[in-house]
Amino acid sequence: MIAAHRARIARLAAALAILVLPATAQLTVTAPAARAVDTGKGTPGFCPDGNGVTVIVDFQELGGTTIVRCAPGEQATGLAALKNAGMQITGVARWGEAFICRVEGKPGANSEPCIDTPPASAYWSYWHALNGGSWTYSQWGVLNRKPPIGSFEGWSFSKDKTETSNPPPRVAPTRPTPKPTPNAPESERPKPEQPKPEQPGPEQPKPQPPGSDPAGNPPPAGGTDTPDTTGSRSVDPLAPGPGVAGNPMEAEPPPAAPPVVDPSTTATGTQPGAGPPAAGQPSGTTPAGATWTGGEELARTGEDSGIPITTLIGIALLAALCAGAAFTVVRRRRATSAVR
Amino acid sequence: MTVAARFAAGRLPRTVHPGAWWLWALGLATAASRTTNPLLLALILAVAGYVVANRRSDAPWALAFRMYLFLGLFIIMMRVLFRILFGAGAASGHVLLDLPELPLPAWAAGIHLFGPVVLEHVLGGFYDGLRLATMIVCLGAANALASPKRMLKAVPAALYEVGAAVVVALSVAPQLVESVQRVRRARRLRGGAQRGMRALRSIAIPVLQDALDRSLALAAAMDSRGYGRNRHLPRSIRLLTGMLTLVGLIGVCVGVYALLDGSAPRYLGATMLPGGIVIAGIGFVLTGRRIDRSVYLPDRWRSAEFAVAGCGVGAGALVHLTSRIDAGNLYPSLSPLAWPELAPLPVLALVVGVLPAWLAPPPLPDTPRFGATAPVPVPSVQPGPAPRPAATGSAGKERSVR
Amino acid sequence: MSPPAPSTRHTSAIRITPRTALVLTIASIAGLAMFLWPLFASPSPESAAHSGDAPLIFAVTLPFVVAVVLAEMTSGGLDSKALAMLGVLSAINAALRPLGAGTAGIETVFFMLVLAGRVFGPGFGFVLGCTSLFASALLTAGVGPWLPFQMLASAWVGLGAGLLPKRVRGRREIVMLACYGVFSAYAFGFLLNMWFWPFLADAPGMVGPAFVPGDAVLDNLHRFFVFTVLTSTFGWDTGRAITNCVAIVLVGPAVLAALRRAARKAAFEAPIVFEPVERVEPVGPPQPATATETETETAHQPCA
């Protein structure tokens, strides 16, 4: 009786130890690789010509610089364009990727589990536009429409908006015409410590409603935020050219945008301002004042290190529990058949 | 009593109140509903199976757990099959099988069958099916652990008569089976037809008539024991309960409509449905006041019941907490495909959920099947062949018949 | 004067008062809405249908509605004979159900319910439907979220059987009951399939036989029928309908006779009358006039 009791206590202790182990192991495991732009797909910035679909992702209140990337070639659906531009997306568990729930990991799992369609108070709104046109709220789902080649696909996070006031992406859907002369990158090195007040507010025109770009300005996009060219954004070199890594830390939030964009931009940490400007990392600011980035600096860190250790621990736990249950069942069956 | 003596007394085999097991199972099911992590869901399944294996009684209903496992498997297979059948062009990713696409004609809603089978797509269906299957298996665990007879003891007063009818049904059902066996044996002795419609009719009708006559005898017995003495409720109370019931049900109707119609203001559904339920509930409780009954050996909730229920509720609450503060691991991503991982908080929830396997008192060693009597050791008159290893109840009856 | 013999033509073991009928109607409307919600759900993301909460909310609300209706129906007090009959017939139904070779939520054999509802009245049929499904679930450990829906659907079948025209007798009655059996089998199957349609069929991409909230009722119905055909539930419903029809035709007359005999013996609607007892003088053996015999007589007189 005492021996049986002791045996039972020993089993209990062993089981609890097995269960508690992963808790301690978790503390030593590195965090999983962050989801981010897949630089293997798509090219940063606007599409250079009409042979591709430009995808623009505007995080709005979620925080983070607008991402502009190009999905080259024909795209069968909006979903294909989004994926081929290198964006990391998560669908909903119920409908799969037919309904986009997370783009680049936002909104996080704490606020949106993505099991079923997100509510209308916080979801990714889907827009499309032709080159030089204006943003139109899409009447079709991401799988039900084929974006014409050369057009623009827009994704803008709509939070607490009504049906008629969903915000379109703040980057205008106009492809910059390529300028023949190369620009001198050195003169446009970003100054990371550029304080925000250097960009006086009044100098930035209010963000235009989509489509009403200052006409005539050939390159509405591209360019860098250099301190000495605060007022002359219109002659900024275009993108994608040998632009300089934009410094979104000095992002001048359009006055209409809530100020939360700015601190969260610095807080996201995805754009370390002092990244060495490499060729092919375009970004810039539209004349409307919206900063965008090609997303190269958001590239996914290397992973593919095999099965993570917590998964293995979980599988071991599962095996232990199943073995315990099977053992108990066999023992009981043997006991009852002995009685009979 | 000393602490040790109380603890030892708490370990005596007994059946736990069914409400405690149901609360535990509902807590686990709530935890399962908050995640699509297959590892976590499989662990919840294992936890449920472990507790059932350790704490189920030997009664026949307790063996139904494996049926629920099969049902869960069926649900998962259906979900995966649906994804394979209707996945045409849904997603891109790792292609497992490249099946040709089959468009159906327009009258079949223009569906496209098959198409390339994509791993992420199928996994999504698997995760979803596993979640539903886990919730159903948790309910199955409650079915296997909770004794239905004790559940009927806890029926509210307003449903007392209906509960009594169900108790009668549960007691009569095994007697019906024996009755059928008896009639079949008598027919065999008389040399009647064994198969076909005539056999069915000549077995079923006598059984039915016998059962109906027995029911009238039962009614007479109940009447002679004073069943059915209601407390007299004044007319005003009866009117009040009627009004409350009607108003409550109308509230429920309006609440259901508001819930389904998105254009109705949200507060309408959120207030009318619970409000209607509460009002109708008050009417329900008042209706029960006409019953004046006393309960023999009422089922009390002791510390073991609270422990079991608390473990289930705790497990559900912990997973809910995880979904609020650090939900990343609860929903492993499918694009890009990532291995499901475990976080410490859900594991703690699992530990809490498996504790009833030790906290609940062990089950009774060999509960007699309800309705049947315990085997009566009647010495057989002729040294006939050893009785078949049938159920103990019917074997005992057969021996006494011979 | 003995009380008048109760008529066996229209027994009603559980009476339905106007108040009960009103409660029953409202509860049936609510229950029907909880069954058919996929057809009428709105597409807007705020509605519960879109967030997937509707099935869970209804799974919690419907048992409560069923409980309220049952309490109301028995609020006038359930006769002990009705209760015993209810119990025994529920046991028969519950024992018949596993013979239907079905798994939880799929199959049941109804013919007994239809016949009992026909003989004992609509109120009894309703309560019998609830109790037989509940007893069957307890016996086979099949208590789950599907149970309240099954209970309500079979209660409707019993209620409908009791509401059929009462003056039909003989072979026409059997034919009528067989037709009702077929119809109720398909109706029950339709309701239960509608219940688990959103659970089982959610093919992504908003294509396929998944229901699309907000689509026209006919479109969703179209998808639903494709779903039933694909999953061959239609086949199971047809099997159930055929079983009902065959059973009613073959054993219907005998079962109806047995039930009516029991109803006559039970005399549900016999009014309870308290009559004054007529005093009857105890008749003893003839009394001779001798004293000794009277002594022995008094000694042997049995206690009065």
mmCIF file with all atom_site columns, N, CA, C and O in Angstrom, chain C residues 1-6 270-276 278:
data_model
loop_
_atom_site.group_PDB
_atom_site.id
_atom_site.type_symbol
_atom_site.label_atom_id
_atom_site.label_alt_id
_atom_site.label_comp_id
_atom_site.label_asym_id
_atom_site.label_entity_id
_atom_site.label_seq_id
_atom_site.pdbx_PDB_ins_code
_atom_site.Cartn_x
_atom_site.Cartn_y
_atom_site.Cartn_z
_atom_site.occupancy
_atom_site.B_iso_or_equiv
_atom_site.pdbx_formal_charge
_atom_site.auth_seq_id
_atom_site.auth_comp_id
_atom_site.auth_asym_id
_atom_site.auth_atom_id
_atom_site.pdbx_PDB_model_num
ATOM 1  N N  . MET C 1 1   ? -73.372 6.959  -9.853  1.00 0.00 ? 1   MET C N  1
ATOM 2  C CA . MET C 1 1   ? -73.318 7.260  -11.288 1.00 0.00 ? 1   MET C CA 1
ATOM 3  C C  . MET C 1 1   ? -71.855 7.286  -11.693 1.00 0.00 ? 1   MET C C  1
ATOM 4  O O  . MET C 1 1   ? -71.065 8.076  -11.185 1.00 0.00 ? 1   MET C O  1
ATOM 5  N N  . SER C 1 2   ? -71.469 6.381  -12.562 1.00 0.00 ? 2   SER C N  1
ATOM 6  C CA . SER C 1 2   ? -70.056 6.297  -12.946 1.00 0.00 ? 2   SER C CA 1
ATOM 7  C C  . SER C 1 2   ? -69.714 7.418  -13.912 1.00 0.00 ? 2   SER C C  1
ATOM 8  O O  . SER C 1 2   ? -70.591 7.867  -14.678 1.00 0.00 ? 2   SER C O  1
ATOM 9  N N  . PRO C 1 3   ? -68.501 7.861  -13.889 1.00 0.00 ? 3   PRO C N  1
ATOM 10 C CA . PRO C 1 3   ? -68.087 8.931  -14.797 1.00 0.00 ? 3   PRO C CA 1
ATOM 11 C C  . PRO C 1 3   ? -68.181 8.450  -16.238 1.00 0.00 ? 3   PRO C C  1
ATOM 12 O O  . PRO C 1 3   ? -68.042 7.251  -16.501 1.00 0.00 ? 3   PRO C O  1
ATOM 13 N N  . PRO C 1 4   ? -68.431 9.338  -17.157 1.00 0.00 ? 4   PRO C N  1
ATOM 14 C CA . PRO C 1 4   ? -68.570 8.938  -18.550 1.00 0.00 ? 4   PRO C CA 1
ATOM 15 C C  . PRO C 1 4   ? -67.244 8.370  -19.068 1.00 0.00 ? 4   PRO C C  1
ATOM 16 O O  . PRO C 1 4   ? -66.178 8.817  -18.673 1.00 0.00 ? 4   PRO C O  1
ATOM 17 N N  . ALA C 1 5   ? -67.369 7.352  -19.914 1.00 0.00 ? 5   ALA C N  1
ATOM 18 C CA . ALA C 1 5   ? -66.149 6.737  -20.462 1.00 0.00 ? 5   ALA C CA 1
ATOM 19 C C  . ALA C 1 5   ? -65.447 7.739  -21.352 1.00 0.00 ? 5   ALA C C  1
ATOM 20 O O  . ALA C 1 5   ? -66.069 8.393  -22.195 1.00 0.00 ? 5   ALA C O  1
ATOM 21 N N  . PRO C 1 6   ? -64.153 7.888  -21.203 1.00 0.00 ? 6   PRO C N  1
ATOM 22 C CA . PRO C 1 6   ? -63.427 8.851  -22.023 1.00 0.00 ? 6   PRO C CA 1
ATOM 23 C C  . PRO C 1 6   ? -63.364 8.378  -23.459 1.00 0.00 ? 6   PRO C C  1
ATOM 24 O O  . PRO C 1 6   ? -63.265 7.179  -23.730 1.00 0.00 ? 6   PRO C O  1
ATOM 25 N N  . ALA C 1 270 ? -59.791 10.971 -18.240 1.00 0.00 ? 270 ALA C N  1
ATOM 26 C CA . ALA C 1 270 ? -60.904 10.663 -17.349 1.00 0.00 ? 270 ALA C CA 1
ATOM 27 C C  . ALA C 1 270 ? -60.953 11.714 -16.269 1.00 0.00 ? 270 ALA C C  1
ATOM 28 O O  . ALA C 1 270 ? -59.960 11.957 -15.583 1.00 0.00 ? 270 ALA C O  1
ATOM 29 N N  . PRO C 1 271 ? -62.092 12.332 -16.113 1.00 0.00 ? 271 PRO C N  1
ATOM 30 C CA . PRO C 1 271 ? -62.158 13.335 -15.049 1.00 0.00 ? 271 PRO C CA 1
ATOM 31 C C  . PRO C 1 271 ? -62.118 12.650 -13.694 1.00 0.00 ? 271 PRO C C  1
ATOM 32 O O  . PRO C 1 271 ? -62.700 11.588 -13.506 1.00 0.00 ? 271 PRO C O  1
ATOM 33 N N  . ILE C 1 272 ? -61.403 13.235 -12.793 1.00 0.00 ? 272 ILE C N  1
ATOM 34 C CA . ILE C 1 272 ? -61.283 12.646 -11.455 1.00 0.00 ? 272 ILE C CA 1
ATOM 35 C C  . ILE C 1 272 ? -62.462 13.140 -10.639 1.00 0.00 ? 272 ILE C C  1
ATOM 36 O O  . ILE C 1 272 ? -62.651 14.336 -10.464 1.00 0.00 ? 272 ILE C O  1
ATOM 37 N N  . VAL C 1 273 ? -63.223 12.190 -10.191 1.00 0.00 ? 273 VAL C N  1
ATOM 38 C CA . VAL C 1 273 ? -64.452 12.553 -9.468  1.00 0.00 ? 273 VAL C CA 1
ATOM 39 C C  . VAL C 1 273 ? -64.399 11.893 -8.110  1.00 0.00 ? 273 VAL C C  1
ATOM 40 O O  . VAL C 1 273 ? -64.051 10.713 -7.994  1.00 0.00 ? 273 VAL C O  1
ATOM 41 N N  . PHE C 1 274 ? -64.697 12.662 -7.100  1.00 0.00 ? 274 PHE C N  1
ATOM 42 C CA . PHE C 1 274 ? -64.775 12.088 -5.757  1.00 0.00 ? 274 PHE C CA 1
ATOM 43 C C  . PHE C 1 274 ? -66.242 11.914 -5.421  1.00 0.00 ? 274 PHE C C  1
ATOM 44 O O  . PHE C 1 274 ? -66.969 12.892 -5.300  1.00 0.00 ? 274 PHE C O  1
ATOM 45 N N  . GLU C 1 275 ? -66.642 10.655 -5.325  1.00 0.00 ? 275 GLU C N  1
ATOM 46 C CA . GLU C 1 275 ? -68.043 10.403 -5.013  1.00 0.00 ? 275 GLU C CA 1
ATOM 47 C C  . GLU C 1 275 ? -68.170 10.033 -3.553  1.00 0.00 ? 275 GLU C C  1
ATOM 48 O O  . GLU C 1 275 ? -67.264 9.425  -2.988  1.00 0.00 ? 275 GLU C O  1
ATOM 49 N N  . PRO C 1 276 ? -69.289 10.391 -2.995  1.00 0.00 ? 276 PRO C N  1
ATOM 50 C CA . PRO C 1 276 ? -69.500 9.937  -1.605  1.00 0.00 ? 276 PRO C CA 1
ATOM 51 C C  . PRO C 1 276 ? -69.638 8.424  -1.597  1.00 0.00 ? 276 PRO C C  1
ATOM 52 O O  . PRO C 1 276 ? -70.265 7.834  -2.464  1.00 0.00 ? 276 PRO C O  1
ATOM 53 N N  . GLU C 1 278 ? -71.106 4.992  -0.554  1.00 0.00 ? 278 GLU C N  1
ATOM 54 C CA . GLU C 1 278 ? -72.371 4.487  0.004   1.00 0.00 ? 278 GLU C CA 1
ATOM 55 C C  . GLU C 1 278 ? -72.020 3.511  1.100   1.00 0.00 ? 278 GLU C C  1
ATOM 56 O O  . GLU C 1 278 ? -71.233 2.587  0.899   1.00 0.00 ? 278 GLU C O  1
#
